[in-house]
PDB file of C-alpha atoms and ligand atoms in Angstrom:
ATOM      1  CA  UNK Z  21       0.000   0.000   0.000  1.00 85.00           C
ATOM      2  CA  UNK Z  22       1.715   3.318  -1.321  1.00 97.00           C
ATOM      3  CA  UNK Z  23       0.512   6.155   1.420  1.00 98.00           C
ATOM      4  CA  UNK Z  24      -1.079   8.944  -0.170  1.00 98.00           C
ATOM      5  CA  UNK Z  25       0.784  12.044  -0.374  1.00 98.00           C
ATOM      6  CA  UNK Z  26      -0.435  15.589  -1.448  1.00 98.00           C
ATOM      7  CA  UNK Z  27       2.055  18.932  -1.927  1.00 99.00           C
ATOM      8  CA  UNK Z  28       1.622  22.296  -2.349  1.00 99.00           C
ATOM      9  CA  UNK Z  29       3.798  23.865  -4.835  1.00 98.00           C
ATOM     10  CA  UNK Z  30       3.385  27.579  -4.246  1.00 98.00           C
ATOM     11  CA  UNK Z  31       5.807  28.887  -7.358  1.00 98.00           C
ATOM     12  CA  UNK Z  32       6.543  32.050  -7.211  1.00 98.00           C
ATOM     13  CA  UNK Z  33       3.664  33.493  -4.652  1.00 98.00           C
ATOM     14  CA  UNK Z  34       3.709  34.708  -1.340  1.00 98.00           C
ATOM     15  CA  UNK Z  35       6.158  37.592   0.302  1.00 98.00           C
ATOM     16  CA  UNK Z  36       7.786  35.837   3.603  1.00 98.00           C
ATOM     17  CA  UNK Z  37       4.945  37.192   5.947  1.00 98.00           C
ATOM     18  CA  UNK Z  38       2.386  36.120   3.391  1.00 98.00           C
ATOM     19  CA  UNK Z  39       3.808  32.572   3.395  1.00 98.00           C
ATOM     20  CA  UNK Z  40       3.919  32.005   7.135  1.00 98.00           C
ATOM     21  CA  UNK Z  41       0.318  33.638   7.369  1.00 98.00           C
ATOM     22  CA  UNK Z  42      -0.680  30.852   4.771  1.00 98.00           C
ATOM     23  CA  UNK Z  43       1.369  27.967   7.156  1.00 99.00           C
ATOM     24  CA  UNK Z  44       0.064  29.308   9.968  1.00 98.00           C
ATOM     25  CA  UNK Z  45      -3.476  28.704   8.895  1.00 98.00           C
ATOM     26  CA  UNK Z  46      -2.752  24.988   7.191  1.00 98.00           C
ATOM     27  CA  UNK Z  47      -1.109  24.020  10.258  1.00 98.00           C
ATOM     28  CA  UNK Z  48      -4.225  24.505  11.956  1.00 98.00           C
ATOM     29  CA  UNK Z  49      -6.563  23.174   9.134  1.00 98.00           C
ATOM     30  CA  UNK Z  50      -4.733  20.163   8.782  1.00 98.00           C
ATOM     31  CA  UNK Z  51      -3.740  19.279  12.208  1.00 98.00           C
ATOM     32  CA  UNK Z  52      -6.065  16.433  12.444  1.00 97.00           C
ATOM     33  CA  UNK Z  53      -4.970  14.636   8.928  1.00 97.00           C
ATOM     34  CA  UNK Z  54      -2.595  11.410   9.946  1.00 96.00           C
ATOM     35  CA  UNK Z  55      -3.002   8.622   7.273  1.00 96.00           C
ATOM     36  CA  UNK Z  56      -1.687  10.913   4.340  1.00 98.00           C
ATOM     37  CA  UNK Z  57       1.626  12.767   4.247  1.00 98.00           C
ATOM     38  CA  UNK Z  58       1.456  16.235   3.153  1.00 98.00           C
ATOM     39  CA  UNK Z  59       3.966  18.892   2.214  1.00 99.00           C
ATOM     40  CA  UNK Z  60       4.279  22.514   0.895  1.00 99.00           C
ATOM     41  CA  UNK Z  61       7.010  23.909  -1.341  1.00 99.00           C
ATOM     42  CA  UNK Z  62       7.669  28.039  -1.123  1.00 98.00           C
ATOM     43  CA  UNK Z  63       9.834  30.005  -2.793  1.00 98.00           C
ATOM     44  CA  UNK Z  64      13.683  29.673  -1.674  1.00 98.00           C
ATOM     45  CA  UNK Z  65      13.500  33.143   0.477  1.00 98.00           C
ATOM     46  CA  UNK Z  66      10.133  31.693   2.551  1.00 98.00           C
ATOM     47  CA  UNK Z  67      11.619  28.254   3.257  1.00 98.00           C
ATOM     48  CA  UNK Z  68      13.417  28.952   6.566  1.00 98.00           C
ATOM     49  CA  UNK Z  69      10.437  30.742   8.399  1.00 98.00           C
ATOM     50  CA  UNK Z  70       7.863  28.452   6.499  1.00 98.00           C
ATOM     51  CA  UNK Z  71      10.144  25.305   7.777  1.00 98.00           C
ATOM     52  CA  UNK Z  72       9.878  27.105  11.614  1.00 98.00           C
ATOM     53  CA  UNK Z  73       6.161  27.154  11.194  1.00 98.00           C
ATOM     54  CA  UNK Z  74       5.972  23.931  10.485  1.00 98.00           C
ATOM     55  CA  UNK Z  75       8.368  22.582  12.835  1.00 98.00           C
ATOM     56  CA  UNK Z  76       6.919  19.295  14.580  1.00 97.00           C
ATOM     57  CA  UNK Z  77       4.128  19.260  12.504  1.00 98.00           C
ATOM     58  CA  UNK Z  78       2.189  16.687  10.249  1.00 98.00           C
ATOM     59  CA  UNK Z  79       3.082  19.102   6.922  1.00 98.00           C
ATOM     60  CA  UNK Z  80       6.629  18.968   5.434  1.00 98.00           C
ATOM     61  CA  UNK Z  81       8.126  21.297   3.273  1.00 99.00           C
ATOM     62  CA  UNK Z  82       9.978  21.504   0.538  1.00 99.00           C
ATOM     63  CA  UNK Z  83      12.090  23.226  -1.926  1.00 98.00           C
ATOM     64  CA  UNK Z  84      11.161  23.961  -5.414  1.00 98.00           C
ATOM     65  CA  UNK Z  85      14.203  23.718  -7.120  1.00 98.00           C
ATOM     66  CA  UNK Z  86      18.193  23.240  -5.885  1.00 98.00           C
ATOM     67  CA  UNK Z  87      21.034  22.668  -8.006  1.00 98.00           C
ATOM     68  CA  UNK Z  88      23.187  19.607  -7.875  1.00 98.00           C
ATOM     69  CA  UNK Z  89      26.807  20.671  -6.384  1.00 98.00           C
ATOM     70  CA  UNK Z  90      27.313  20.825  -2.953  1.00 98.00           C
ATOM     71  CA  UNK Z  91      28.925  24.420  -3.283  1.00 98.00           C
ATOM     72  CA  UNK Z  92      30.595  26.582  -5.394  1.00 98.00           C
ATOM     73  CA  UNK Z  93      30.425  29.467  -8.116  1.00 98.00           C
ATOM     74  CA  UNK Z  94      27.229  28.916  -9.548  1.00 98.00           C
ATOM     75  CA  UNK Z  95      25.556  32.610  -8.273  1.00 98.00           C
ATOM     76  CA  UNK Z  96      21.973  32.696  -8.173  1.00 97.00           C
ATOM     77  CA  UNK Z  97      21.988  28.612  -7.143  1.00 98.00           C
ATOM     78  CA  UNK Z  98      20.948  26.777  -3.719  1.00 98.00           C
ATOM     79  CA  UNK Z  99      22.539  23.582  -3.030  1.00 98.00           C
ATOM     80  CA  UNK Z 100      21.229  20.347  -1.697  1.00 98.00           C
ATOM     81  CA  UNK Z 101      23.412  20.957   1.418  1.00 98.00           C
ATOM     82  CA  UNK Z 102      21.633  24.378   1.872  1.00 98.00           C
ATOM     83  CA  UNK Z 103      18.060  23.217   1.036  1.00 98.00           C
ATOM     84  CA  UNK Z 104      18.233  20.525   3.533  1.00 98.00           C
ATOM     85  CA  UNK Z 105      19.194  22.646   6.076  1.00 97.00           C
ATOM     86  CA  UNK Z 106      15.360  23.814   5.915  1.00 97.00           C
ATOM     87  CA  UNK Z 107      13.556  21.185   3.551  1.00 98.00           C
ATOM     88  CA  UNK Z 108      12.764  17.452   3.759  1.00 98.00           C
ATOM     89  CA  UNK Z 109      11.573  17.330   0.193  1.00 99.00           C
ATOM     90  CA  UNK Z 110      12.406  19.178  -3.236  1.00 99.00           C
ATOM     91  CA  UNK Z 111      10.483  19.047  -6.355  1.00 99.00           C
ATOM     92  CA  UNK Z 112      12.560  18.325  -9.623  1.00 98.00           C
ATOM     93  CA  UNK Z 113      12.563  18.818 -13.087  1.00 98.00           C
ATOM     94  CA  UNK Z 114       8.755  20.774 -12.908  1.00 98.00           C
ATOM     95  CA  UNK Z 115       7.822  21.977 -16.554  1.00 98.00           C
ATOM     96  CA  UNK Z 116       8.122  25.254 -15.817  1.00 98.00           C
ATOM     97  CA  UNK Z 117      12.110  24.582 -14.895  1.00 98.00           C
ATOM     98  CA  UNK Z 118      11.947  22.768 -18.059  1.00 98.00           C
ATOM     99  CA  UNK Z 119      10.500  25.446 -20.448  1.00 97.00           C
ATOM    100  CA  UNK Z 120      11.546  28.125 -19.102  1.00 98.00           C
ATOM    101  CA  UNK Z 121      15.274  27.545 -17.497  1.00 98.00           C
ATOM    102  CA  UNK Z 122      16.323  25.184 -19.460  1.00 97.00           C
ATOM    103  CA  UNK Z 123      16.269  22.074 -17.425  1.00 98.00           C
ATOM    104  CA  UNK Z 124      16.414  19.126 -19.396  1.00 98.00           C
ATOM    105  CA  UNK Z 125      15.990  15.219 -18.716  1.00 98.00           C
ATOM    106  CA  UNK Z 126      19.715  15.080 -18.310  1.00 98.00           C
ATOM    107  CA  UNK Z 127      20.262  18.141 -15.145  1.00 98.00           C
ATOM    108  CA  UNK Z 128      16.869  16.369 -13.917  1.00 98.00           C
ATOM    109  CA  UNK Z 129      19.474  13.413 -13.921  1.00 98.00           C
ATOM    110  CA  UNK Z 130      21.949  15.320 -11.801  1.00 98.00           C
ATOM    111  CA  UNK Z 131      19.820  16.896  -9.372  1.00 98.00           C
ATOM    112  CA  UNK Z 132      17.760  13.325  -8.373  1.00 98.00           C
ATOM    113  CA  UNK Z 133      21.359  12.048  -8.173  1.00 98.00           C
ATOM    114  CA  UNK Z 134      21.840  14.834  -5.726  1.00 98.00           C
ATOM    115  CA  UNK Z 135      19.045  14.812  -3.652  1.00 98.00           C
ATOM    116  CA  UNK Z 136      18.941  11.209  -3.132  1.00 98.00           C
ATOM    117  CA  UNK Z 137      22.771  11.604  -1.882  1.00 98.00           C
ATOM    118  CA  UNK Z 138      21.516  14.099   0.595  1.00 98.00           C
ATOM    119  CA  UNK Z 139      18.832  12.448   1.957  1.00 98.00           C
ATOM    120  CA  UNK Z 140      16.372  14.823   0.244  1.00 98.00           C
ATOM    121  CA  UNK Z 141      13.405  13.130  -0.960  1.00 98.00           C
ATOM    122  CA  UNK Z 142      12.719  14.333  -5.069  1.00 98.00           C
ATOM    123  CA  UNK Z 143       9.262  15.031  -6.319  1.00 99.00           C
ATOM    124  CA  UNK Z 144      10.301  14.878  -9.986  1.00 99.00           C
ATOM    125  CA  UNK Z 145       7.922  16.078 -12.783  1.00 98.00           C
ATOM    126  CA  UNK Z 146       7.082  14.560 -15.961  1.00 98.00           C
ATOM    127  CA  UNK Z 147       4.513  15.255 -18.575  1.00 98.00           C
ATOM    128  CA  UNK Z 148       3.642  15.807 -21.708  1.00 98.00           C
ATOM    129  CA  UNK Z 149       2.720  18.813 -23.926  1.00 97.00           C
ATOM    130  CA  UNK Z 150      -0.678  19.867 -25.910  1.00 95.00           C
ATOM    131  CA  UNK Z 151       1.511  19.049 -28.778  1.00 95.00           C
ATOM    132  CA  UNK Z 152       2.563  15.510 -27.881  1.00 97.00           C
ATOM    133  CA  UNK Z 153      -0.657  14.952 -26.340  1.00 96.00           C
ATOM    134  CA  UNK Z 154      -3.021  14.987 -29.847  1.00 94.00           C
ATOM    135  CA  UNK Z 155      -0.038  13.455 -31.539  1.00 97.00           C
ATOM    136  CA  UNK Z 156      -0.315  10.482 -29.199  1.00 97.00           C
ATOM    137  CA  UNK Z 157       3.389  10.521 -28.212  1.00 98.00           C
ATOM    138  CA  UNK Z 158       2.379  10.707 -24.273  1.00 98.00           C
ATOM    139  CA  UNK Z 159       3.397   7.130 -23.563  1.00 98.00           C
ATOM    140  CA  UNK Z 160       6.845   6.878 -25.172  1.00 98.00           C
ATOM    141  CA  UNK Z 161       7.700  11.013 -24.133  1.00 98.00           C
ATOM    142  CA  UNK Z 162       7.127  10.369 -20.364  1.00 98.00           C
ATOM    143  CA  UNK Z 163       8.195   7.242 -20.626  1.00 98.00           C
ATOM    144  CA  UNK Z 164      11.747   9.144 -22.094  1.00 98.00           C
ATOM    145  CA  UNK Z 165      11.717  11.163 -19.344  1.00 98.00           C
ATOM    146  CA  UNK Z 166      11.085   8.238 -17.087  1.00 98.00           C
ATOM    147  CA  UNK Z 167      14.104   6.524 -18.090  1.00 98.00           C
ATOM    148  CA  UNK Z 168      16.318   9.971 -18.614  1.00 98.00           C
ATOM    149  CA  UNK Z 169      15.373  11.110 -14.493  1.00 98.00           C
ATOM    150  CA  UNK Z 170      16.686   7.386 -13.219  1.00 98.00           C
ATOM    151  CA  UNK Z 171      19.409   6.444 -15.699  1.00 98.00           C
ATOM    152  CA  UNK Z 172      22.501   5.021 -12.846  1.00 98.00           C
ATOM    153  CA  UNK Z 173      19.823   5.209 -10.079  1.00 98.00           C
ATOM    154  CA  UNK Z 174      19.887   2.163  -7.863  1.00 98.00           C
ATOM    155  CA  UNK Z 175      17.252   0.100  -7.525  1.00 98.00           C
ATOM    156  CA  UNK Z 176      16.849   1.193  -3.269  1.00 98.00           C
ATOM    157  CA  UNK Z 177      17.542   4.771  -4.176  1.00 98.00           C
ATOM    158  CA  UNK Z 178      14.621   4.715  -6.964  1.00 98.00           C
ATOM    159  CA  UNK Z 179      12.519   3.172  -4.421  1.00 98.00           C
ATOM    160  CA  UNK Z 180      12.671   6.721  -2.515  1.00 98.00           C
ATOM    161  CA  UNK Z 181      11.825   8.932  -5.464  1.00 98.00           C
ATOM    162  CA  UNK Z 182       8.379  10.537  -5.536  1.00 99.00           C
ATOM    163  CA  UNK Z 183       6.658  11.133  -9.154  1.00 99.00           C
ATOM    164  CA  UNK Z 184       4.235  13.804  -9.875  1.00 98.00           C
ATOM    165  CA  UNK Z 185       2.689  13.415 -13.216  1.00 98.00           C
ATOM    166  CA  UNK Z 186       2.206  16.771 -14.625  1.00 98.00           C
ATOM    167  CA  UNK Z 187       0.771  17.154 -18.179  1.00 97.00           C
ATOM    168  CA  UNK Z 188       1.708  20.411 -18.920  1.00 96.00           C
ATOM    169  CA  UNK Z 189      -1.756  21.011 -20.602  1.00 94.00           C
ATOM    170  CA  UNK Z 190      -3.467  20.659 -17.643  1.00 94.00           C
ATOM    171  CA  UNK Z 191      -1.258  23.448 -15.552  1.00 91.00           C
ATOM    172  CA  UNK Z 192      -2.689  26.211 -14.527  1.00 89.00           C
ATOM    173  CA  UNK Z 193      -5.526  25.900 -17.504  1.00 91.00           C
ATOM    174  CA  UNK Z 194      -8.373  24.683 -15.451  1.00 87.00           C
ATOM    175  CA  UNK Z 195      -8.411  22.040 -18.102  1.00 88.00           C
ATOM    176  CA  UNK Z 196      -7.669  18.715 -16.141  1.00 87.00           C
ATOM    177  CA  UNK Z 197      -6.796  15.118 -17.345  1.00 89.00           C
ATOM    178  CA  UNK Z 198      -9.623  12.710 -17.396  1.00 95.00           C
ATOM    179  CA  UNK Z 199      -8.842  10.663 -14.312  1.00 97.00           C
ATOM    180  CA  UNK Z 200      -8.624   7.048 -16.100  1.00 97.00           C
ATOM    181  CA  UNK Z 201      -6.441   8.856 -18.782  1.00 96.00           C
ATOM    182  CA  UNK Z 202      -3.793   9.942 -16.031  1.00 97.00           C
ATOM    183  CA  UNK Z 203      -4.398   6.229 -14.835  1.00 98.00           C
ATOM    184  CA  UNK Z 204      -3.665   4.913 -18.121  1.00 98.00           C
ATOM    185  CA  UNK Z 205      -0.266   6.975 -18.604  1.00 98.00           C
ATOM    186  CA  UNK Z 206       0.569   6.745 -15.107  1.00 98.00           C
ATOM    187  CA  UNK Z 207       0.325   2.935 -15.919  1.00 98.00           C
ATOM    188  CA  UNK Z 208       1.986   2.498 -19.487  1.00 98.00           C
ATOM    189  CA  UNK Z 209       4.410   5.497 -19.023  1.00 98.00           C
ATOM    190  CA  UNK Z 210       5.530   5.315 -15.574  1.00 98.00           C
ATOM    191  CA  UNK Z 211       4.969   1.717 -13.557  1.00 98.00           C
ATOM    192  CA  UNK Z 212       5.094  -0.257 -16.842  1.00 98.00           C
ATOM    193  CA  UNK Z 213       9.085   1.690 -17.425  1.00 98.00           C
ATOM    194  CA  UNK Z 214      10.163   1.629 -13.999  1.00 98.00           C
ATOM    195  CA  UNK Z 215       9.103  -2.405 -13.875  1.00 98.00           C
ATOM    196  CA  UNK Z 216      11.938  -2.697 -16.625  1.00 98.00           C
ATOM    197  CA  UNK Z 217      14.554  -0.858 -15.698  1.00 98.00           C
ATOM    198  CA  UNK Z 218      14.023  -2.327 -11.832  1.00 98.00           C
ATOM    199  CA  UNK Z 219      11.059  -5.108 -11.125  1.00 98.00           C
ATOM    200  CA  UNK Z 220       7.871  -5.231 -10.318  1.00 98.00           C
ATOM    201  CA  UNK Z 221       8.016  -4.351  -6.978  1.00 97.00           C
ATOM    202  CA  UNK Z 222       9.838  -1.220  -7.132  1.00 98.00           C
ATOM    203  CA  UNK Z 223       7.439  -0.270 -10.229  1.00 98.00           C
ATOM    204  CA  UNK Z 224       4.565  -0.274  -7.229  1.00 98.00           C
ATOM    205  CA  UNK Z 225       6.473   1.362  -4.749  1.00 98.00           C
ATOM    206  CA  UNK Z 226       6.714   4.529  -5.743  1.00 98.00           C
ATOM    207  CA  UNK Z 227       4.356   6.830  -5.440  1.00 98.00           C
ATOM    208  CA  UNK Z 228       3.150   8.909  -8.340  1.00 98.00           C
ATOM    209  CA  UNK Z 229       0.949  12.320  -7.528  1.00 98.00           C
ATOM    210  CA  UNK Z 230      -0.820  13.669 -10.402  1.00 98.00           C
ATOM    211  CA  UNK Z 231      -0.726  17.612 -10.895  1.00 97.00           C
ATOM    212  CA  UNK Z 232      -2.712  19.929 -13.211  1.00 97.00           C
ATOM    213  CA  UNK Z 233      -5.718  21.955 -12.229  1.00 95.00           C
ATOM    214  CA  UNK Z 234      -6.296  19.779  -8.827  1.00 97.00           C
ATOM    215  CA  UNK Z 235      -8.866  21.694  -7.151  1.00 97.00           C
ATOM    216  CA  UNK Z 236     -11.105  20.566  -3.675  1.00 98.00           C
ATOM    217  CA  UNK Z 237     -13.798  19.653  -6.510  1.00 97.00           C
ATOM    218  CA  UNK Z 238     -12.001  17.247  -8.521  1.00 97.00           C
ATOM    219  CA  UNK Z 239      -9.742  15.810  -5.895  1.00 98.00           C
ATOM    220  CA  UNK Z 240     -11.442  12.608  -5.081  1.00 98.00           C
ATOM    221  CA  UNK Z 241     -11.814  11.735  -8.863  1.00 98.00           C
ATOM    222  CA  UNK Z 242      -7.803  11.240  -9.369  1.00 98.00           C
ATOM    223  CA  UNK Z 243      -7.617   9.852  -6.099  1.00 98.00           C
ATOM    224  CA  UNK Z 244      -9.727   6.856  -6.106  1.00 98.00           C
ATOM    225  CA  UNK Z 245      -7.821   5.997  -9.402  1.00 98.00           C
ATOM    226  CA  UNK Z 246      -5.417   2.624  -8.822  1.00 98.00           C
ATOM    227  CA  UNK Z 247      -2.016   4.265 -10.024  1.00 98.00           C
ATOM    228  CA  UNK Z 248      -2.596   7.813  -8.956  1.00 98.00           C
ATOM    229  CA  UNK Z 249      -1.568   8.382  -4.704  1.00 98.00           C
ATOM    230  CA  UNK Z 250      -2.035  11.981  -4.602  1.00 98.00           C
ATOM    231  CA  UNK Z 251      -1.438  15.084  -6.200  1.00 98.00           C
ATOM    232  CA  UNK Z 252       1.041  18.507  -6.597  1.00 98.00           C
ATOM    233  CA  UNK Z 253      -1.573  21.426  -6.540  1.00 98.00           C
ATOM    234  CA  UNK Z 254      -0.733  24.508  -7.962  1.00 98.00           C
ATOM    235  CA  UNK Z 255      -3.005  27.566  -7.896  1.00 98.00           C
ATOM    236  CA  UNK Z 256      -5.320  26.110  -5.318  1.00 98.00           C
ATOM    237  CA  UNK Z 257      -2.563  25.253  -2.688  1.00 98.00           C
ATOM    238  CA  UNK Z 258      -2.240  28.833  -2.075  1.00 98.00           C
ATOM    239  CA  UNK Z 259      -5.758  29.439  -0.180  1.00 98.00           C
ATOM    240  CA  UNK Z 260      -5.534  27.443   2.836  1.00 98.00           C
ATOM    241  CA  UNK Z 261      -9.581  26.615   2.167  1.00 98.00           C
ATOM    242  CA  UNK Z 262      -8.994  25.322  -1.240  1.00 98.00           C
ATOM    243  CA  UNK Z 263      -6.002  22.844  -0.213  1.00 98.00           C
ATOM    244  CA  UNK Z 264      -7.603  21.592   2.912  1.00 98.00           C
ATOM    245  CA  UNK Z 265     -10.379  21.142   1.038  1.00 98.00           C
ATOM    246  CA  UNK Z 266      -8.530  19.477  -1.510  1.00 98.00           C
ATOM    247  CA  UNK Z 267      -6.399  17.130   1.691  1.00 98.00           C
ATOM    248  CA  UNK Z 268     -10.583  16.248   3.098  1.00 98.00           C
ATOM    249  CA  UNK Z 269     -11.955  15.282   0.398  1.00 98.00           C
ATOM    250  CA  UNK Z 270      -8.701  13.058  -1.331  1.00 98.00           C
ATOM    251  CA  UNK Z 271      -8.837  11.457   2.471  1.00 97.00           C
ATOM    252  CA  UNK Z 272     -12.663  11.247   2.402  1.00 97.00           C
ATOM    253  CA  UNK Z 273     -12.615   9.529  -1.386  1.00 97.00           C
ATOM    254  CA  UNK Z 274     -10.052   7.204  -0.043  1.00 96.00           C
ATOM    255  CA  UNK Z 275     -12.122   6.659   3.307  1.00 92.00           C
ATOM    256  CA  UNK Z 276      -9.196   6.825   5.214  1.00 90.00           C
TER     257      UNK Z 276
HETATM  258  P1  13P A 321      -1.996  24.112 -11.016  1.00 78.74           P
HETATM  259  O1  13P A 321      -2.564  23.303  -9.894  1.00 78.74           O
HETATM  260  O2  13P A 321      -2.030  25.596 -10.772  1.00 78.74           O
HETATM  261  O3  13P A 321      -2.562  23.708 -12.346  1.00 78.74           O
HETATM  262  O4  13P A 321      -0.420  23.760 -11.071  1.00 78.74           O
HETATM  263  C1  13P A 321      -0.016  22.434 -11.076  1.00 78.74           C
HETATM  264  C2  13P A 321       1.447  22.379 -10.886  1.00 78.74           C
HETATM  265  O5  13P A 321       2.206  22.784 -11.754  1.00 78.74           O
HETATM  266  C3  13P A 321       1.953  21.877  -9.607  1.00 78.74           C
HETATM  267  O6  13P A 321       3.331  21.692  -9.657  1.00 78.74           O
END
């Protein structure tokens, strides 16, 4: 049984004081939730006070981004050394890194290689364009990026890594996946990939989230889905009514 696990990835919102408002307030709203984890990931300059709030709690945070040497002149960077000093988790390869910074399956590659050496535990993103999408390439593209994120991974270290199937379609648009077609990738593209380069059992260990237009109302339809253990919520992770809302009714749909 995977544990489900929802995350808050909060971009590039929230001043300092706005961000520990917004902890402040989930900390409370979620205080009862025990049989899912949970996370949030703001910005790099809200992580310490964010990671005070939520000290001791049942919510993690994370980072959004980090590069992948431990120091050095890379200005502008934050290393795995310095985001574990305040994170537990750090989201990799998102397709906004991707399209917009450059990031490619290869530096995904390198920074999974460096989180897992640090004891950070990677969210790494995957999913297809619009584009690739109609052109039915979705299977063999994620399944690419699948194999590019964990090529020289070992098989306990891959066990560790946390998915989060984004189709990049679905971010931000208000125009979600249909649940059983998430299912279906999640399936072909992810579990059915990982089962070759590892086995079977590693293929259903780790936990895939699904991300793109999650919102409190459409929550419980990804979650009840076999392959799909959570999700990486966007827009609606920044109103502490709209991700509790979204935590309730995943744990609710899951009656747990
Ligand atoms: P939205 O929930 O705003 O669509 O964003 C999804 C996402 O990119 C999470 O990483």
């Amino acid at each position: 049984m995977r544990r489900p696990f929802i995350a808050g990835n909060w971009k590039m919102h929230k001043t300092v004081a706005e961000a520990v408002d917004l902890a402040v307030a989930l900390k409370a709203a979620l205080a009862d939730v025990s049989t899912m984890d949970l996370a949030v990931c703001p910005t790099a300059t809200a992580l310490e006070a964010v990671s005070h709030v939520l000290a001791r709690t049942n919510i993690g945070v994370g980072a959004q981004n980090m590069y992948w040497e431990d120091s050095g002149a890379y200005t502008g960077e934050i290393s795995p050394l310095m985001a574990k000093e305040l994170a537990a988790y750090v989201i990799i390869g998102h397709s906004e890194r991707r399209q917009y910074f450059g990031e490619t399956d290869t530096t995904v590659n390198l920074k999974l290689k460096a989180a897992l050496r640090h004891n950070l535990t990677p969210i790494v993103c995957i999913g297809e364009s619009l584009a690739q999408n109609e052109a039915g390439e979705t299977v063999a593209f994620v399944g690419a990026q699948i194999r590019g994120a964990f090529a020289g991974i070992a098989q306990d270290d891959a066990q560790k890594v946390v998915l989060a199937y984004e189709p990049i379609w679905a971010i931000g648009t208000g125009r979600t996946a249909m649940p059983e077609d998430a299912d279906r990738t999640i399936r072909e593209a992810i579990r059915n990939v990982l089962c070759d380069l590892y086995d079977q059992a590693t293929a259903e260990t780790i936990r895939v989230q699904y991300g793109g237009s999650v919102k409190p109302s459409n929550m419980a339809d990804f979650i009840v889905m076999p392959e799909i253990d959570g999700a990486l919520v966007g827009g609606a992770s920044l109103k502490v009514e709209d991700f509790a809302g979204i935590v309730k009714n995943a744990a609710a749909a899951l009656k747990v």
